Amino acid sequence: MFSFQELKSVHIEISNRCQAQCPMCSRNYHGGIENPLLRESDWTFENFVHVFNTDVLNQIEKITFCGNFGDPLLNFHLIKMLDYIKDKHIYVDIHTNGSLRNEKFWKELPKHLPREHKVVFAIDGLADTHSRYRINTDYNKIISNARKFINAGGTAEWSFIRFKHNAHQAIAAEEVSKYYGFKFFTLKDSSRFALENAFNVKNKLGHIVDTLEPFMPQPQIDLKNIPKLVDQSVIECWAKKQYEVYIDAHLDLMPCCFLASIPYNFHNRQDPLYTAKEKIKEQYKSLIADLGDTSLHKQSIHDVISKPEYTSVWQRYWTTQKLYTCARTCGNILQRPSQQSS
């Protein structure tokens, strides 16, 4: 894919735990029943030092603390990790729901960050709409935390996922973000209405308690055409363009979070995408068999991405043996929306 000498960015999931229950996040099923495939895990500080050894720190330009399933603020080694890299001239990007930790934490966080940094707060609306999607988070607490961080010198971004129920507040939210000192405001549409323009939210008993709709109706995928669409897609790997690797909460390395999420994507026979998801899992098993061991418990990033297996396999999976996941996220099956975080 690319050499270690070209590596620029590392995306890490230092925790796959989260207090929120966002309905479209794969850590639960429609916001209710917890994903039985997910094994919760946190990096230790020793894991962090092992992954970010001297060679890596001298090579990369950016570290993103985000992931597929968790919030990095739930790893209580975060501050120690930040202190370890603070003076390495590496851009730090932290993504959070912002409804965690206390005021003291947020006031002191900027002191542990390099000059070039950004904390992205996921705020999907205003006080009356935000928690309709960001279940188990508190809008007022998030705003209070963000203000403490900003007033202490931190650089913040307000990230707003637009749905039908909150789209009317997007302009007002951007004005609020400016008033409170957020440096950036990003607006994105959910990419998770692939089959129909409605998504049922369920409680832990499996009962429907709400229905989410996209801001604008999205083009729908005809299930019987998926193999043909994948075969016709042109895949342009985002991770390759960014010279980035992804490392999950279990220290397994993959090019991106999309491929890394496959083993934990829970589905059953009632799922309309059951056949496609089974195909994705088959493809993943084939990919892993070709890649070999990508765990960083006893290897370095350099070791893994320098292996002939890792450097040579991707062209086949983007051309003659196309991965469904790559076609969906980095292909042209549909017009690609902005990446949605949880």
Short mmCIF file of C-alpha atoms in Angstrom, two decimals:
data_model
loop_
_atom_site.label_atom_id
_atom_site.label_comp_id
_atom_site.label_asym_id
_atom_site.label_seq_id
_atom_site.Cartn_x
_atom_site.Cartn_y
_atom_site.Cartn_z
CA MET A 1 0.00 0.00 0.00
CA PHE A 2 2.74 2.41 1.10
CA SER A 3 6.06 2.16 2.90
CA PHE A 4 6.78 3.00 6.52
CA GLN A 5 8.81 5.95 5.27
CA GLU A 6 5.59 7.36 3.74
CA LEU A 7 3.43 6.90 6.85
CA LYS A 8 1.97 10.22 8.01
CA SER A 9 -1.02 9.52 10.24
CA VAL A 10 -2.19 7.00 12.84
CA HIS A 11 -5.85 6.67 13.89
CA ILE A 12 -6.26 4.89 17.23
CA GLU A 13 -9.08 3.53 19.36
CA ILE A 14 -7.63 3.64 22.87
CA SER A 15 -10.99 2.57 24.32
CA ASN A 16 -14.01 0.88 22.79
CA ARG A 17 -16.16 1.73 25.80
CA CYS A 18 -18.81 4.45 25.62
CA GLN A 19 -21.62 5.67 27.84
CA ALA A 20 -23.71 6.89 24.90
CA GLN A 21 -26.24 4.76 23.02
CA CYS A 22 -26.29 6.37 19.59
CA PRO A 23 -28.80 4.23 17.66
CA MET A 24 -26.75 3.92 14.48
CA CYS A 25 -23.53 2.98 16.26
CA SER A 26 -22.55 -0.68 15.92
CA ARG A 27 -21.78 -1.01 19.62
CA ASN A 28 -25.50 -1.66 20.07
CA TYR A 29 -28.45 -2.85 17.99
CA HIS A 30 -30.57 0.15 17.00
CA GLY A 31 -29.65 1.88 20.27
CA GLY A 32 -30.92 -0.88 22.55
CA ILE A 33 -29.42 -4.34 22.97
CA GLU A 34 -25.64 -4.28 23.36
CA ASN A 35 -23.60 -5.84 20.58
CA PRO A 36 -22.73 -9.37 21.80
CA LEU A 37 -19.66 -9.50 19.54
CA LEU A 38 -17.98 -6.49 21.12
CA ARG A 39 -15.23 -7.22 23.65
CA GLU A 40 -14.54 -4.07 25.64
CA SER A 41 -10.91 -3.11 25.98
CA ASP A 42 -8.66 -0.13 26.81
CA TRP A 43 -5.06 0.51 25.86
CA THR A 44 -2.59 0.69 28.71
CA PHE A 45 0.02 3.43 28.79
CA GLU A 46 2.59 0.73 28.07
CA ASN A 47 0.64 -0.24 24.94
CA PHE A 48 0.75 3.39 23.81
CA VAL A 49 4.52 3.69 24.31
CA HIS A 50 5.07 0.39 22.49
CA VAL A 51 2.99 1.48 19.48
CA PHE A 52 4.43 4.99 19.36
CA ASN A 53 8.07 4.10 19.59
CA THR A 54 10.81 6.53 18.58
CA ASP A 55 10.75 5.47 14.93
CA VAL A 56 7.00 6.11 14.67
CA LEU A 57 7.13 9.43 16.52
CA ASN A 58 9.90 10.65 14.22
CA GLN A 59 7.93 9.59 11.15
CA ILE A 60 4.30 10.66 11.63
CA GLU A 61 2.60 14.06 11.50
CA LYS A 62 -0.78 13.30 13.09
CA ILE A 63 -2.50 11.10 15.69
CA THR A 64 -6.29 10.82 15.75
CA PHE A 65 -7.91 9.60 18.97
CA CYS A 66 -11.29 8.28 17.84
CA GLY A 67 -12.26 4.73 16.81
CA ASN A 68 -15.34 2.74 15.90
CA PHE A 69 -17.06 1.98 19.17
CA GLY A 70 -15.69 4.01 22.04
CA ASP A 71 -14.87 7.44 23.38
CA PRO A 72 -11.15 8.09 24.07
CA LEU A 73 -12.03 10.06 27.21
CA LEU A 74 -13.05 6.81 28.88
CA ASN A 75 -9.43 5.69 28.84
CA PHE A 76 -8.04 7.09 32.06
CA HIS A 77 -4.48 6.93 30.73
CA LEU A 78 -5.32 9.58 28.12
CA ILE A 79 -3.57 12.48 29.87
CA LYS A 80 -0.42 10.45 30.39
CA MET A 81 -0.49 9.48 26.71
CA LEU A 82 -0.87 13.11 25.67
CA ASP A 83 2.02 14.16 27.88
CA TYR A 84 4.18 11.49 26.24
CA ILE A 85 3.69 12.98 22.75
CA LYS A 86 3.17 16.65 23.61
CA ASP A 87 6.62 17.87 22.54
CA LYS A 88 6.94 15.66 19.45
CA HIS A 89 5.48 18.21 16.99
CA ILE A 90 2.60 15.90 16.11
CA TYR A 91 -0.91 17.20 15.39
CA VAL A 92 -3.42 15.70 17.85
CA ASP A 93 -7.08 15.23 16.92
CA ILE A 94 -9.49 13.96 19.63
CA HIS A 95 -13.11 12.98 18.90
CA THR A 96 -15.56 12.79 21.80
CA ASN A 97 -19.24 13.06 22.66
CA GLY A 98 -18.09 15.65 25.20
CA SER A 99 -20.44 14.50 27.95
CA LEU A 100 -17.70 12.87 30.02
CA ARG A 101 -15.30 13.97 32.76
CA ASN A 102 -15.58 16.95 35.10
CA GLU A 103 -14.85 20.67 34.81
CA LYS A 104 -11.35 20.31 36.26
CA PHE A 105 -10.45 17.84 33.51
CA TRP A 106 -11.62 20.16 30.73
CA LYS A 107 -9.90 23.23 32.22
CA GLU A 108 -6.59 21.37 32.40
CA LEU A 109 -6.77 19.44 29.12
CA PRO A 110 -5.20 22.20 26.95
CA LYS A 111 -2.05 22.09 29.08
CA HIS A 112 -1.49 18.50 27.97
CA LEU A 113 -1.99 19.14 24.26
CA PRO A 114 0.53 20.33 21.67
CA ARG A 115 0.04 23.75 20.11
CA GLU A 116 -1.40 22.11 16.98
CA HIS A 117 -4.48 20.22 18.14
CA LYS A 118 -8.24 19.98 17.89
CA VAL A 119 -10.96 18.40 20.03
CA VAL A 120 -14.07 17.49 18.05
CA PHE A 121 -17.32 17.60 20.03
CA ALA A 122 -20.23 15.59 18.56
CA ILE A 123 -23.21 17.91 19.08
CA ASP A 124 -26.19 17.03 16.90
CA GLY A 125 -28.55 19.91 17.46
CA LEU A 126 -29.44 22.17 20.37
CA ALA A 127 -30.77 21.41 23.85
CA ASP A 128 -34.13 20.07 22.64
CA THR A 129 -32.86 17.83 19.81
CA HIS A 130 -29.25 16.79 20.51
CA SER A 131 -29.96 13.73 22.68
CA ARG A 132 -32.56 12.30 20.32
CA TYR A 133 -29.60 10.74 18.51
CA ARG A 134 -26.86 11.14 21.14
CA ILE A 135 -28.76 9.10 23.74
CA ASN A 136 -27.29 9.19 27.27
CA THR A 137 -25.42 12.44 26.68
CA ASP A 138 -26.28 15.85 28.13
CA TYR A 139 -26.24 18.90 25.83
CA ASN A 140 -25.83 21.40 28.66
CA LYS A 141 -22.93 19.46 30.16
CA ILE A 142 -21.26 19.21 26.75
CA ILE A 143 -21.53 22.96 26.17
CA SER A 144 -20.21 23.63 29.67
CA ASN A 145 -17.27 21.25 29.12
CA ALA A 146 -16.49 22.75 25.72
CA ARG A 147 -16.54 26.29 27.12
CA LYS A 148 -14.14 25.34 29.92
CA PHE A 149 -11.81 23.79 27.35
CA ILE A 150 -12.00 26.73 24.93
CA ASN A 151 -11.59 29.36 27.65
CA ALA A 152 -8.46 27.54 28.83
CA GLY A 153 -6.92 27.88 25.39
CA GLY A 154 -8.17 24.73 23.65
CA THR A 155 -9.09 24.49 19.97
CA ALA A 156 -12.55 22.99 19.46
CA GLU A 157 -14.76 21.85 16.61
CA TRP A 158 -18.55 21.44 16.74
CA SER A 159 -19.47 18.42 14.57
CA PHE A 160 -23.18 18.31 13.66
CA ILE A 161 -24.81 15.28 12.00
CA ARG A 162 -27.88 16.52 10.20
CA PHE A 163 -31.14 14.56 10.40
CA LYS A 164 -34.67 15.55 9.53
CA HIS A 165 -35.42 16.31 13.19
CA ASN A 166 -32.50 18.75 13.72
CA ALA A 167 -31.75 20.22 10.27
CA HIS A 168 -33.73 23.36 11.03
CA GLN A 169 -31.24 24.14 13.83
CA ALA A 170 -28.04 23.90 11.80
CA ILE A 171 -27.68 27.64 11.19
CA ALA A 172 -28.49 28.48 14.81
CA ALA A 173 -26.03 25.84 16.03
CA GLU A 174 -23.28 27.34 13.94
CA GLU A 175 -24.01 30.77 15.45
CA VAL A 176 -23.93 29.26 18.95
CA SER A 177 -20.60 27.61 18.12
CA LYS A 178 -19.13 30.97 17.11
CA TYR A 179 -20.49 32.66 20.22
CA TYR A 180 -18.83 30.14 22.50
CA GLY A 181 -15.52 30.21 20.64
CA PHE A 182 -15.49 26.98 18.64
CA LYS A 183 -12.93 27.46 15.88
CA PHE A 184 -14.63 25.06 13.48
CA PHE A 185 -18.19 23.98 12.69
CA THR A 186 -18.78 20.99 10.41
CA LEU A 187 -22.10 19.85 9.06
CA LYS A 188 -22.53 16.34 7.69
CA ASP A 189 -25.34 14.02 6.70
CA SER A 190 -25.59 10.48 8.02
CA SER A 191 -24.28 7.79 5.71
CA ARG A 192 -26.33 5.06 7.36
CA PHE A 193 -29.67 5.14 5.57
CA ALA A 194 -28.59 2.63 2.91
CA LEU A 195 -31.84 0.65 2.56
CA GLU A 196 -34.63 2.98 3.51
CA ASN A 197 -35.13 6.55 4.58
CA ALA A 198 -36.12 5.60 8.12
CA PHE A 199 -34.23 3.99 10.99
CA ASN A 200 -36.07 2.54 13.99
CA VAL A 201 -34.62 3.23 17.44
CA LYS A 202 -35.20 0.41 19.93
CA ASN A 203 -34.91 0.03 23.68
CA LYS A 204 -33.23 -2.86 25.47
CA LEU A 205 -36.43 -4.90 25.20
CA GLY A 206 -36.39 -4.54 21.43
CA HIS A 207 -39.39 -2.20 21.33
CA ILE A 208 -39.39 0.66 18.83
CA VAL A 209 -39.28 3.97 20.70
CA ASP A 210 -38.38 6.42 17.92
CA THR A 211 -37.69 6.63 14.19
CA LEU A 212 -34.87 8.66 12.66
CA GLU A 213 -35.02 10.07 9.15
CA PRO A 214 -32.32 11.63 6.95
CA PHE A 215 -32.33 15.34 6.23
CA MET A 216 -32.91 14.60 2.55
CA PRO A 217 -34.12 11.29 1.06
CA GLN A 218 -31.08 9.27 0.04
CA PRO A 219 -30.68 7.03 -3.03
CA GLN A 220 -31.49 3.49 -1.99
CA ILE A 221 -29.54 0.35 -2.75
CA ASP A 222 -31.42 -2.41 -4.59
CA LEU A 223 -30.26 -5.51 -2.72
CA LYS A 224 -30.17 -7.76 -5.77
CA ASN A 225 -27.83 -5.31 -7.52
CA ILE A 226 -25.18 -5.16 -4.77
CA PRO A 227 -22.75 -7.68 -6.38
CA LYS A 228 -22.98 -5.86 -9.70
CA LEU A 229 -22.51 -2.45 -8.08
CA VAL A 230 -19.45 -3.68 -6.19
CA ASP A 231 -17.98 -5.17 -9.35
CA GLN A 232 -18.48 -1.90 -11.25
CA SER A 233 -17.19 0.37 -8.49
CA VAL A 234 -13.95 2.29 -8.75
CA ILE A 235 -12.15 2.09 -5.41
CA GLU A 236 -9.84 4.92 -4.36
CA CYS A 237 -8.54 4.06 -0.91
CA TRP A 238 -8.77 7.00 1.50
CA ALA A 239 -6.19 5.49 3.88
CA LYS A 240 -3.71 5.14 1.04
CA LYS A 241 -4.22 8.77 0.04
CA GLN A 242 -3.74 9.91 3.65
CA TYR A 243 -0.85 7.51 4.34
CA GLU A 244 -2.72 6.40 7.44
CA VAL A 245 -3.17 3.22 9.47
CA TYR A 246 -5.83 2.36 12.03
CA ILE A 247 -5.26 0.50 15.32
CA ASP A 248 -8.24 -0.76 17.31
CA ALA A 249 -8.79 -1.23 21.02
CA HIS A 250 -7.23 -4.72 20.85
CA LEU A 251 -4.07 -3.40 19.12
CA ASP A 252 -4.96 -4.92 15.75
CA LEU A 253 -3.76 -2.84 12.79
CA MET A 254 -5.78 -2.31 9.61
CA PRO A 255 -5.71 0.41 6.96
CA CYS A 256 -8.95 1.97 8.20
CA CYS A 257 -11.69 1.84 10.82
CA PHE A 258 -14.21 0.49 8.29
CA LEU A 259 -12.31 -2.75 7.68
CA ALA A 260 -11.43 -3.04 11.36
CA SER A 261 -15.09 -2.93 12.38
CA ILE A 262 -16.13 -5.99 10.33
CA PRO A 263 -15.57 -8.70 13.00
CA TYR A 264 -17.83 -6.82 15.40
CA ASN A 265 -20.72 -6.02 13.05
CA PHE A 266 -23.68 -7.80 14.60
CA HIS A 267 -26.54 -8.93 12.35
CA ASN A 268 -29.16 -11.65 12.20
CA ARG A 269 -31.26 -13.37 9.54
CA GLN A 270 -33.96 -10.73 9.85
CA ASP A 271 -31.49 -8.08 8.70
CA PRO A 272 -32.26 -7.08 5.07
CA LEU A 273 -28.51 -6.90 4.46
CA TYR A 274 -27.86 -10.35 5.97
CA THR A 275 -26.56 -11.88 2.71
CA ALA A 276 -24.31 -8.92 1.96
CA LYS A 277 -22.96 -8.83 5.52
CA GLU A 278 -22.21 -12.55 5.41
CA LYS A 279 -20.30 -11.94 2.18
CA ILE A 280 -18.37 -9.13 3.88
CA LYS A 281 -17.38 -11.49 6.70
CA GLU A 282 -16.25 -14.13 4.19
CA GLN A 283 -14.14 -11.53 2.42
CA TYR A 284 -12.69 -10.37 5.73
CA LYS A 285 -11.60 -13.91 6.60
CA SER A 286 -9.90 -14.18 3.22
CA LEU A 287 -8.20 -10.81 3.73
CA ILE A 288 -6.91 -11.76 7.19
CA ALA A 289 -5.63 -15.07 5.85
CA ASP A 290 -3.66 -13.14 3.23
CA LEU A 291 -2.41 -10.45 5.63
CA GLY A 292 -1.36 -12.76 8.43
CA ASP A 293 -0.82 -11.45 11.96
CA THR A 294 -1.44 -7.68 12.22
CA SER A 295 -1.51 -7.53 16.03
CA LEU A 296 0.84 -4.98 17.57
CA HIS A 297 1.16 -6.77 20.89
CA LYS A 298 4.52 -8.19 19.80
CA GLN A 299 5.12 -6.30 16.56
CA SER A 300 5.64 -2.68 15.58
CA ILE A 301 3.78 -0.63 12.99
CA HIS A 302 6.94 -0.84 10.88
CA ASP A 303 6.95 -4.64 11.12
CA VAL A 304 3.34 -5.02 9.97
CA ILE A 305 3.12 -2.53 7.12
CA SER A 306 6.51 -3.55 5.75
CA LYS A 307 5.53 -7.20 5.30
CA PRO A 308 5.24 -8.28 1.66
CA GLU A 309 1.77 -9.62 2.44
CA TYR A 310 0.57 -6.23 3.65
CA THR A 311 2.14 -4.18 0.88
CA SER A 312 1.04 -6.39 -2.03
CA VAL A 313 -2.46 -7.66 -1.26
CA TRP A 314 -4.49 -4.48 -1.62
CA GLN A 315 -4.44 -3.99 -5.38
CA ARG A 316 -6.20 -7.33 -5.83
CA TYR A 317 -8.89 -6.45 -3.28
CA TRP A 318 -9.52 -3.13 -5.05
CA THR A 319 -9.69 -4.54 -8.59
CA THR A 320 -10.28 -8.21 -9.38
CA GLN A 321 -11.49 -9.34 -5.93
CA LYS A 322 -13.18 -6.18 -4.68
CA LEU A 323 -14.10 -5.91 -1.02
CA TYR A 324 -17.71 -4.87 -0.40
CA THR A 325 -16.54 -2.62 2.44
CA CYS A 326 -14.00 -0.81 0.27
CA ALA A 327 -16.53 -0.39 -2.55
CA ARG A 328 -19.09 1.10 -0.14
CA THR A 329 -16.79 3.48 1.71
CA CYS A 330 -14.14 4.39 -0.88
CA GLY A 331 -15.89 3.47 -4.10
CA ASN A 332 -18.61 5.08 -6.15
CA ILE A 333 -21.61 2.83 -5.42
CA LEU A 334 -23.32 5.91 -4.04
CA GLN A 335 -22.16 9.49 -3.76
CA ARG A 336 -19.89 9.31 -0.75
CA PRO A 337 -21.16 11.26 2.26
CA SER A 338 -18.94 12.60 4.98
CA GLN A 339 -17.77 9.98 7.44
CA GLN A 340 -20.13 9.69 10.37
CA SER A 341 -18.68 9.27 13.84
CA SER A 342 -20.96 7.01 15.86
#
